Every structure is written in structure tokens, then in C-alpha cells.
Short mmCIF file of C-alpha atoms in Angstrom, two decimals:
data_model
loop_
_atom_site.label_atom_id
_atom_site.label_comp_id
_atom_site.label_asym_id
_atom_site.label_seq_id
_atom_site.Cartn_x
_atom_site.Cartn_y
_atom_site.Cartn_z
CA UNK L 1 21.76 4.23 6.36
CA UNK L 2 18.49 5.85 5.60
CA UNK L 3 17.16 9.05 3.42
CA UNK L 4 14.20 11.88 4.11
CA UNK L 5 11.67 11.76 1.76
CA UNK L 6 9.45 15.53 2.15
CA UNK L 7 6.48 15.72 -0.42
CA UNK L 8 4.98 19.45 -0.34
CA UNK L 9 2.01 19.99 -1.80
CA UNK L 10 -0.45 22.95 -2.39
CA UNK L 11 -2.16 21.93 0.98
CA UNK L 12 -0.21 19.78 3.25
CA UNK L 13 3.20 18.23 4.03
CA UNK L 14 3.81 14.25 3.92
CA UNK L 15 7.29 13.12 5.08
CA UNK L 16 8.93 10.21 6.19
CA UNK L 17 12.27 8.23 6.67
CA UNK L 18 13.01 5.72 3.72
CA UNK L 19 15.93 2.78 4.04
CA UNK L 20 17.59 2.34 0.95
CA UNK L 21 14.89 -0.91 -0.02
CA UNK L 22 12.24 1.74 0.33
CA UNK L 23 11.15 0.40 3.54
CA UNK L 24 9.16 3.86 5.41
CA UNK L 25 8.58 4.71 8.88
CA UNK L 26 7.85 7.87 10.73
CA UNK L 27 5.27 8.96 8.43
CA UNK L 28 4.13 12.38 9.30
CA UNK L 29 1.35 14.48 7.25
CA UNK L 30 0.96 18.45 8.38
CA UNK L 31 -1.55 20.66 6.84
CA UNK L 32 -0.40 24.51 5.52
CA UNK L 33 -3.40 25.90 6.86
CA UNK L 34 -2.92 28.63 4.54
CA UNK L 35 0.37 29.54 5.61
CA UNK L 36 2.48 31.24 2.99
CA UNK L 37 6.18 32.37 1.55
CA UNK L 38 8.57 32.31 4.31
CA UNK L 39 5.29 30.31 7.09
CA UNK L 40 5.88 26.93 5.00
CA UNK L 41 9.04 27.08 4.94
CA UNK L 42 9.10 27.33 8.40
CA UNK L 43 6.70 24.32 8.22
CA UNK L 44 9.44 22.53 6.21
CA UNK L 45 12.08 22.96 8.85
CA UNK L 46 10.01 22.07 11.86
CA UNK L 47 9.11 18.60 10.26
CA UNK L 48 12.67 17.88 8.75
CA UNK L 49 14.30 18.88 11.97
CA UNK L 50 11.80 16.87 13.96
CA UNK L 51 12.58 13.66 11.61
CA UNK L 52 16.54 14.71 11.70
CA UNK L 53 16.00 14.02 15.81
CA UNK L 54 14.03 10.88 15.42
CA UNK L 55 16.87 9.20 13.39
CA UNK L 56 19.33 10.40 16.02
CA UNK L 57 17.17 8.85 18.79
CA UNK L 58 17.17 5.77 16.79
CA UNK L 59 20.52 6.14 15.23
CA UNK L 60 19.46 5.92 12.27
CA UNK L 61 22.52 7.67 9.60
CA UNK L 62 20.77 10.10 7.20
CA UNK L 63 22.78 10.11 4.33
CA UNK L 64 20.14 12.45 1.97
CA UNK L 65 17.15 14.55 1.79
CA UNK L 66 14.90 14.11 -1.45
CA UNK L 67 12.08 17.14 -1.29
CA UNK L 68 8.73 17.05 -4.58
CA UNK L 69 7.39 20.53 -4.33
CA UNK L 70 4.79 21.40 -6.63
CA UNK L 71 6.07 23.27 -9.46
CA UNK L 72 9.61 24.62 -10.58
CA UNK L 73 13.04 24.24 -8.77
CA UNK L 74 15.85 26.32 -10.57
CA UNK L 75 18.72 23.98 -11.03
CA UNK L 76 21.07 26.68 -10.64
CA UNK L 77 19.86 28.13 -7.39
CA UNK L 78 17.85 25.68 -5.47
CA UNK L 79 14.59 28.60 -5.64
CA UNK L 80 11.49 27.15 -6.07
CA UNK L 81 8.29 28.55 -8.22
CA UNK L 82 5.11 27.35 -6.53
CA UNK L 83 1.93 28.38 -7.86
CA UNK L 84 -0.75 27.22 -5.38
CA UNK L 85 1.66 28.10 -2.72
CA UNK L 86 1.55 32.09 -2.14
CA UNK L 87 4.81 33.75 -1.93
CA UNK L 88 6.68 30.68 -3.42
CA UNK L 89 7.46 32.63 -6.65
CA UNK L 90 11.48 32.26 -5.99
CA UNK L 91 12.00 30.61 -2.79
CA UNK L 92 14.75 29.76 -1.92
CA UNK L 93 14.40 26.36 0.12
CA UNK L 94 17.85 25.24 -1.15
CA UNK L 95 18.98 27.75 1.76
CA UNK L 96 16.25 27.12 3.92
CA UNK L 97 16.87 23.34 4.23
CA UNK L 98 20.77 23.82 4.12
CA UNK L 99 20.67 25.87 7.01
CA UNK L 100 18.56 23.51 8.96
CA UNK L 101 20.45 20.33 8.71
CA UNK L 102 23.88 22.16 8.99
CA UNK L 103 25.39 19.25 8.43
CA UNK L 104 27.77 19.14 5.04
CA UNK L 105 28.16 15.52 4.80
CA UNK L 106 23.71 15.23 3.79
CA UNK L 107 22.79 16.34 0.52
CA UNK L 108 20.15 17.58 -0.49
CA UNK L 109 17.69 17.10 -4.06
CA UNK L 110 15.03 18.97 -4.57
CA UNK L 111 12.60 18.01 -8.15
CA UNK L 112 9.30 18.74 -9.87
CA UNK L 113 6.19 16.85 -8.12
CA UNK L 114 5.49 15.48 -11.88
CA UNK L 115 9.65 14.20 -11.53
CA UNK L 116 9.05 12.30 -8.62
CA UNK L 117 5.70 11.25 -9.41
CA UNK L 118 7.67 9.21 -12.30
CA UNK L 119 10.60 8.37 -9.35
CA UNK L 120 8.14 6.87 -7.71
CA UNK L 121 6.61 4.59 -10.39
CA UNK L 122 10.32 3.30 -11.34
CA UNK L 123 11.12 2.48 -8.06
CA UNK L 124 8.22 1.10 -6.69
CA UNK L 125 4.99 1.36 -9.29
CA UNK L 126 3.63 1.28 -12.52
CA UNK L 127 7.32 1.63 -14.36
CA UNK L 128 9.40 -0.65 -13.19
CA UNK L 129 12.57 -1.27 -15.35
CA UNK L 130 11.19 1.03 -17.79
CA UNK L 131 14.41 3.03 -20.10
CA UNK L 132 11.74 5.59 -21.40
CA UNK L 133 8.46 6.53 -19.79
CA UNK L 134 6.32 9.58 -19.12
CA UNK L 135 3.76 9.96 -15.67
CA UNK L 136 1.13 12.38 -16.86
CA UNK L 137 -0.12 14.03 -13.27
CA UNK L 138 -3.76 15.40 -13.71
CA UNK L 139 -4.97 17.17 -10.82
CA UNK L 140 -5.92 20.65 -9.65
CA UNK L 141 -3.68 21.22 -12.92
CA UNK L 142 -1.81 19.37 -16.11
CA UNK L 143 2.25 18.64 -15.84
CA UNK L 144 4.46 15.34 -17.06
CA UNK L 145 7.66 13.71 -15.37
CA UNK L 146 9.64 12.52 -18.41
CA UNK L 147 12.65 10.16 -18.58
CA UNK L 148 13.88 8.68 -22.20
CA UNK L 149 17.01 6.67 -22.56
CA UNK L 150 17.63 6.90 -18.76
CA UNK L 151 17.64 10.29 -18.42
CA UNK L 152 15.54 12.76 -16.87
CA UNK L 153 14.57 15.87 -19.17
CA UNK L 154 14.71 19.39 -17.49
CA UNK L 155 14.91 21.76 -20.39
CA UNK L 156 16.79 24.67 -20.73
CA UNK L 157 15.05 26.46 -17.70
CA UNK L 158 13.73 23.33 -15.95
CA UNK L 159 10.33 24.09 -17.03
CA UNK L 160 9.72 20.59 -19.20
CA UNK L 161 6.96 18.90 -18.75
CA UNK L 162 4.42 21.80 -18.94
CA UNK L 163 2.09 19.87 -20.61
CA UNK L 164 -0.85 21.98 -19.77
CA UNK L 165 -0.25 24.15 -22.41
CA UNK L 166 -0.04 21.92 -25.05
CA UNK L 167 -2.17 23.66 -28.17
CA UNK L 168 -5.18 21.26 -28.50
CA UNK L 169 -7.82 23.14 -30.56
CA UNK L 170 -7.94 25.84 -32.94
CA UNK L 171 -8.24 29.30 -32.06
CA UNK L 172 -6.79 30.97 -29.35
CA UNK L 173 -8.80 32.29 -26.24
CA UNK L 174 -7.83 34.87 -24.26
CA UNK L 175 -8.42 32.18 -21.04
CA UNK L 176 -5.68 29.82 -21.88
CA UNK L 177 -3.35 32.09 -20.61
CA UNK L 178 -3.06 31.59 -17.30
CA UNK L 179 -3.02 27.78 -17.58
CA UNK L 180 -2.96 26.49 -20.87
CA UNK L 181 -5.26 24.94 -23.77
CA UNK L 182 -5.04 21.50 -22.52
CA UNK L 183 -5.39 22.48 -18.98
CA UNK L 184 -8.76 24.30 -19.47
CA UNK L 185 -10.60 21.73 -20.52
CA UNK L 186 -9.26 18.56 -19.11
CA UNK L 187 -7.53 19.22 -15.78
CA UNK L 188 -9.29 18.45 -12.43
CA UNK L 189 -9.96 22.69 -12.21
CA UNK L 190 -11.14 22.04 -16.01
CA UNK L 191 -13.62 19.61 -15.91
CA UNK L 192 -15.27 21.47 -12.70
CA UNK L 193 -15.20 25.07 -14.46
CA UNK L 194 -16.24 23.22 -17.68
CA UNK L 195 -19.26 21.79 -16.11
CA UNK L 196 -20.31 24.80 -14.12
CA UNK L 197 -20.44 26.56 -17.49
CA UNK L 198 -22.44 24.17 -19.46
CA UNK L 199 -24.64 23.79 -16.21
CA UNK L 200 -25.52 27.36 -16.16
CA UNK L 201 -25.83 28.34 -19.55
CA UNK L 202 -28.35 24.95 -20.01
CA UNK L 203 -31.30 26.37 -18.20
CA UNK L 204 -33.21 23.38 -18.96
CA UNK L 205 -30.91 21.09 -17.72
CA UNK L 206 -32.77 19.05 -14.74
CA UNK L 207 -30.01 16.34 -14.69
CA UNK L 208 -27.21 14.65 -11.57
CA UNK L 209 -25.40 17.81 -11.03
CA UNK L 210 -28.36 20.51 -10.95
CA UNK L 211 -28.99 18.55 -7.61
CA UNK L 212 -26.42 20.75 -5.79
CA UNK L 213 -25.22 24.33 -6.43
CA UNK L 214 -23.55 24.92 -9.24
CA UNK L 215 -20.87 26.24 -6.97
CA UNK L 216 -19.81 22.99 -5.11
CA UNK L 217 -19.46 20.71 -8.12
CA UNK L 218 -16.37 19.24 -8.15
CA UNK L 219 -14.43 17.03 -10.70
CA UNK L 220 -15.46 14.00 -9.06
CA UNK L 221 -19.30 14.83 -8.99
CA UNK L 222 -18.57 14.83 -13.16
CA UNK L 223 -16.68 11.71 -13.11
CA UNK L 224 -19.61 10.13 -11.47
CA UNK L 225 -22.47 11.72 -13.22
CA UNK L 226 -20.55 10.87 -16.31
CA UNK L 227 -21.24 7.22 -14.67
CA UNK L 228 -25.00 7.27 -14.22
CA UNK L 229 -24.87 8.57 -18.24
CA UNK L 230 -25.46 12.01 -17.02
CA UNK L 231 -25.68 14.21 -20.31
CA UNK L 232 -23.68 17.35 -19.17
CA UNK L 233 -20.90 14.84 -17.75
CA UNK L 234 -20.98 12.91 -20.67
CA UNK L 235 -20.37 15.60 -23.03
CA UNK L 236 -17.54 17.29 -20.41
CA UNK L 237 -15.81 13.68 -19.88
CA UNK L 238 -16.20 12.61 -23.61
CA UNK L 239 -14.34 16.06 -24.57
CA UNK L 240 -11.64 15.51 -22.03
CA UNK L 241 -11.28 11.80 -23.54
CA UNK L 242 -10.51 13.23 -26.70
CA UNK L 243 -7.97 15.65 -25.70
CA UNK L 244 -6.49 13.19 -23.18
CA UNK L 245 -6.04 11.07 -25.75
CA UNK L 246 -4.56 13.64 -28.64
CA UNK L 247 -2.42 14.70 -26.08
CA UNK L 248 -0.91 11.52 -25.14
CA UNK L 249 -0.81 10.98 -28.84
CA UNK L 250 1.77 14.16 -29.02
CA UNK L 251 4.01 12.60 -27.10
CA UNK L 252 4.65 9.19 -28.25
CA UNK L 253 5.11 10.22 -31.44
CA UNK L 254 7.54 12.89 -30.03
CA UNK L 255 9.50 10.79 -27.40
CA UNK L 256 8.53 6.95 -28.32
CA UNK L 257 8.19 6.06 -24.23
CA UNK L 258 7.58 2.62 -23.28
CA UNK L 259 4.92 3.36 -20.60
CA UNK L 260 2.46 6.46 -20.26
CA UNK L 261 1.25 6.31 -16.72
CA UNK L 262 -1.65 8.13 -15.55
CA UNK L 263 -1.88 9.76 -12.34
CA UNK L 264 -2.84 12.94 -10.02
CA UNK L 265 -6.16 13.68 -8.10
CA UNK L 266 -8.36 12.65 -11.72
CA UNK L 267 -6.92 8.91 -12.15
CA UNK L 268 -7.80 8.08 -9.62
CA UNK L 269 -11.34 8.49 -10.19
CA UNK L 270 -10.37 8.52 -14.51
CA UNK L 271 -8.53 5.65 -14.25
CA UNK L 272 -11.64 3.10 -15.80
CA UNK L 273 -11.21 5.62 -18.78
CA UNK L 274 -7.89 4.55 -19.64
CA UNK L 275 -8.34 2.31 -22.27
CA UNK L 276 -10.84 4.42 -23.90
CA UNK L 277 -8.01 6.84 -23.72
CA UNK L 278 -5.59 4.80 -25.64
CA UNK L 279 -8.09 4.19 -28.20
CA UNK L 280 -8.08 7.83 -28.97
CA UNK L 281 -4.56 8.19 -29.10
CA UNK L 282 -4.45 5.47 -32.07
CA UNK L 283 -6.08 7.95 -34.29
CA UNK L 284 -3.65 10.72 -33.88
CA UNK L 285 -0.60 8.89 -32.96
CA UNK L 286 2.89 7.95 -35.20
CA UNK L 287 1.32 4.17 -35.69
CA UNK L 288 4.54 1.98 -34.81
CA UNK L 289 5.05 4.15 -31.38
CA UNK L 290 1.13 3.68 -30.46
CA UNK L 291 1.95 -0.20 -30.48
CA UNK L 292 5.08 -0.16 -28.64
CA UNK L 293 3.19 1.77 -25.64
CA UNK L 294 1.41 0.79 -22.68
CA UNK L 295 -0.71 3.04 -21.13
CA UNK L 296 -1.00 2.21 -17.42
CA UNK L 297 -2.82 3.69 -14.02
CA UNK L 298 0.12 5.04 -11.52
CA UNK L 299 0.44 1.93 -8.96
CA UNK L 300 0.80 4.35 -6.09
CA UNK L 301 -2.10 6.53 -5.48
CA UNK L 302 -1.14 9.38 -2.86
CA UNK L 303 2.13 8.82 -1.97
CA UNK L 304 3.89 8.51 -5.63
CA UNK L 305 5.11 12.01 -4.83
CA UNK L 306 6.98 10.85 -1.08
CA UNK L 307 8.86 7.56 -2.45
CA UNK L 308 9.58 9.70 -5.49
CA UNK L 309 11.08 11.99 -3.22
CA UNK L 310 12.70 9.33 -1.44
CA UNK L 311 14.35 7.51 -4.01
CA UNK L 312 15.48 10.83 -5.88
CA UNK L 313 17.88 11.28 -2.54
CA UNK L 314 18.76 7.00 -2.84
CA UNK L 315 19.57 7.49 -7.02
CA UNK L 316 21.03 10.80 -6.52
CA UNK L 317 23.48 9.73 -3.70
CA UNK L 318 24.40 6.90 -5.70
CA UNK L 319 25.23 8.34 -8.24
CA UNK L 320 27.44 11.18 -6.70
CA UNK L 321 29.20 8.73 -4.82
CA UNK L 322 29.49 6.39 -8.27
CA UNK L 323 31.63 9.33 -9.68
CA UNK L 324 34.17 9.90 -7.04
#
């Protein structure tokens, strides 16, 4: 018995088959190439079909699919919203994946990338027999995988978790609206717009980053200015400190988890800045709570999304098959 585990992300494919110990093999990575809508999903099917024929050549019994995409899934209707994905505004890859493994018997799961981030962890990482714990994902943007008390939280739409939005600093501006307060400043898009502004409004900056155009800087060229005590970094890094930490702050006082992990493109690179991180959050945070958490790196680097994915379709099964 054995599960597919697909991990879609804004610019490539991982997938693999997973036995129920999480033991993986046929590892496959495909790039979108800037395919879009109704070209990925063709992707999709063209991996998971060529995986479906490997396990028959080894006969290997797929009992479910677990899919991470990178944004939204609708509960109700198995659509998908994916913003870095063009045309992935309501698609419906429920249907598209049902209709390629025409097969009644496999099931299929679809969840959040920030969900399965935290699957993974729990399974396999930084969470292990964790009841209540939150994976913070900071990359090209800001989102949170939550589970308290054993359960996963969805919301009413299945939008939880949106925690680049959360209101960080006084007075609105008009740019916060397509991503979010917290998101401006401190996601991996953030800190690189950030830092291109500061860089060309300080004219006489002569610092790290004025050593390439102010075009190619990237939020790892600030992570490791901010190293070398680069001033601009240092002020852009320090800043995102401070709202990493009043963020994380927000929600252990709201949810009480037992572990904050911190993952996505940034940490990575951010992890070293963890504890600094914490110490931030004691200011702002309810003061029991602060003490009962343990902020931690994610365990899994890159492929927390794929054995998210892949023990979503394990847990899921079991638990289906639990209440028959």
C-alpha cells in the first residue's frame, strides 16, 4: 500500500510515491515553464498518470493522492485559487485529477501549501507529537498552517492562515492592499522591494548592495549584507525582526501553540535570526503563552510541502476508513 504525494508550486512540480512509514521513491521535479490555467493542469495529469503507471509496473496499490498547491482549495468544490499561478483563480483540479485516475476506490485531498507545510513537520520535522502548533511559511509571500487541539483550522471560507495581512503598524497605505501590512515589509518580495527603496532614495549610500543593480537584489543579498553589518540591511532585517516577532506574538496569545516553526524560502537563510525573533515576541506577547512556546526552524527545508502532501493522503485515509 502506498500514497502520491504532488507539491505544486508557483514554479515547478515535485512528486513522488510515499509508503505509509514515509519511505519515498520515484521522485520527480517538472518545471511550469510559464505554463498557465488549464497548461498545469495538464502538467498535473501527465506526472500523476506517469507515477499511477510506475506503481502498476511495480505493483505497488495506491490507496490516495495528497496534492499542496499554493494558495486556496474550496472545501466545497475541490477549485483552487492560485495567485502566482495565472489562470488558477477557480480551478477546478478536484475534476481534473478525478478524471485522470478514474479509479473510485483512490481518494483524493487536496490542502493549503502552509497546511502541509505543518503536515510535514508533524509527521516527519520540527513538530513531532505536537497537539497545537503553527508553521509560519515566509517566502515570495506570508501564510500559516495552524492546528490547535488536533485539529486543523480552515475558517469559514478556507482562507485561515492569511497571515500576511495581519495589521502591524499604524496607518493604512494604499500598498497593503494587494498583499497585506505584514507582507510588505517582511516577506521574501518585502525585504527585496524594501531594500530597493531605501537603496534608491539613499543616494549616498556606497554600501554591499550598491555593488549590483538595484534591480537584481534579492532577499538573500539582504540577509547577507545584513551579515557583513551592512547599514541598509541592517535597518531592513532589524524592521522585519520586529514585526516577525509582534506577529508571532499575535498568535500565541491568540491560539497558545506549543511550537511556532519557521519556514519558506527566508528561513532558510533567517533561520540564525530565530532567537532574536523570540526575544521580540516576549515584549508583546500574553507572558504565560510566551513561556510555554518553542520557536523552532522547519526540520525539512524544500520538501516540507511533498511529505505534507503525502501524509495528508496517509491521515486522511485513515481516518475515513476509522469511521466506517
Amino acid at each position: 500500500m502506498a500514497v502520491i504525494a504532488i507539491d505544486i508550486g508557483a514554479t515547478k512540480i515535485s512528486s513522488a510515491i510515499f509508503t505509509p512509514d514515509g519511505e519515498m521513491s520515484s521522485f520527480r521535479k517538472r518545471l511550469l515553464n510559464k505554463r498557465e490555467g488549464i497548461e498545469v493542469g495538464a502538467l498535473i495529469t501527465s506526472i500523476l498518470d506517469g507515477l499511477m503507471t510506475t506503481a502498476r509496473k511495480k505493483k505497488i496499490i495506491i490507496e490516495s493522492i495528497g496534492v499542496c498547491i499554493p494558495g486556496i482549495v474550496n472545501s466545497k468544490t475541490g477549485n483552487v485559487w492560485a495567485p502566482n499561478i495565472p489562470k488558477w483563480e477557480s480551478f477546478p483540479l478536484y475534476r481534473v485529477l478525478k478524471q485522470c485516475v478514474n479509479n473510485p476506490s483512490i481518494n483524493i485531498y487536496i490542502e493549503s501549501d502552509r497546511s502541509c507545510y505543518l503536515y510535514g513537520e508533524l509527521w516527519k520535522g520540527a513538530a513531532k507529537e505536537c497537539h497545537s502548533a503553527v508553521f509560519i511559511a515566509v517566502g515570495s509571500g506570508i501564510g500559516a498552517g495552524i492546528m490547535i487541539d488536533n485539529r486543523f483550522l480552515h475558517g469559514a471560507g478556507d482562507i485561515i492562515g492569511a497571515t500576511g495581512w495581519m495589521a502591524l503598524k499604524p496607518f493604512y497605505n494604499n500598498e497593503y492592499k494587494e498583499c497585506g501590512c505584514f507582507e510588505y515589509y517582511c516577506s521574501g518580495n518585502g525585504i527585496k522591494e524594501r531594500t530597493k527603496d531605501l537603496v534608491r532614495v539613499e543616494k549616498e549610500y556606497r554600501g554591499i548592495l550598491r555593488q549590483k543593480p538595484i534591480a537584481r537584489i534579492t532577499a538573500q543579498d539582504v540577509l547577507m549584507a545584513f551579515e557583513e553589518n551592512d547599514p541598509i540591511a541592517q535597518q531592513i532585517i532589524n524592521q522585519a525582526i520586529k514585526y516577525w516577532g509582534m506577529a508571532a506574538a499575535n498568535i500565541v496569545s491568540l491560539l497558545n501553540p506549543q511550537k511556532i516553526v519557521w519556514g519558506g524560502g527566508v528561513f532558510g537563510p533567517a533561520a540564525s535570526l530565530i532567537p532574536e525573533i523570540y526575544k521580540e515576541s516576549c515584549k508583546w506577547a500574553q507572558p504565560i503563552a510566551i513561556k510555554q512556546v518553542k520557536y523552532t526552524a522547519s526540520q525539512l527545508s524544500g520538501n516540507a510541502g511533498l511529505i505534507g502532501a503525502a501524509y495528508l493522503a496517509i491521515k486522511s485515509k485513515n481516518d475515513e476508513n476509522e469511521t466506517l
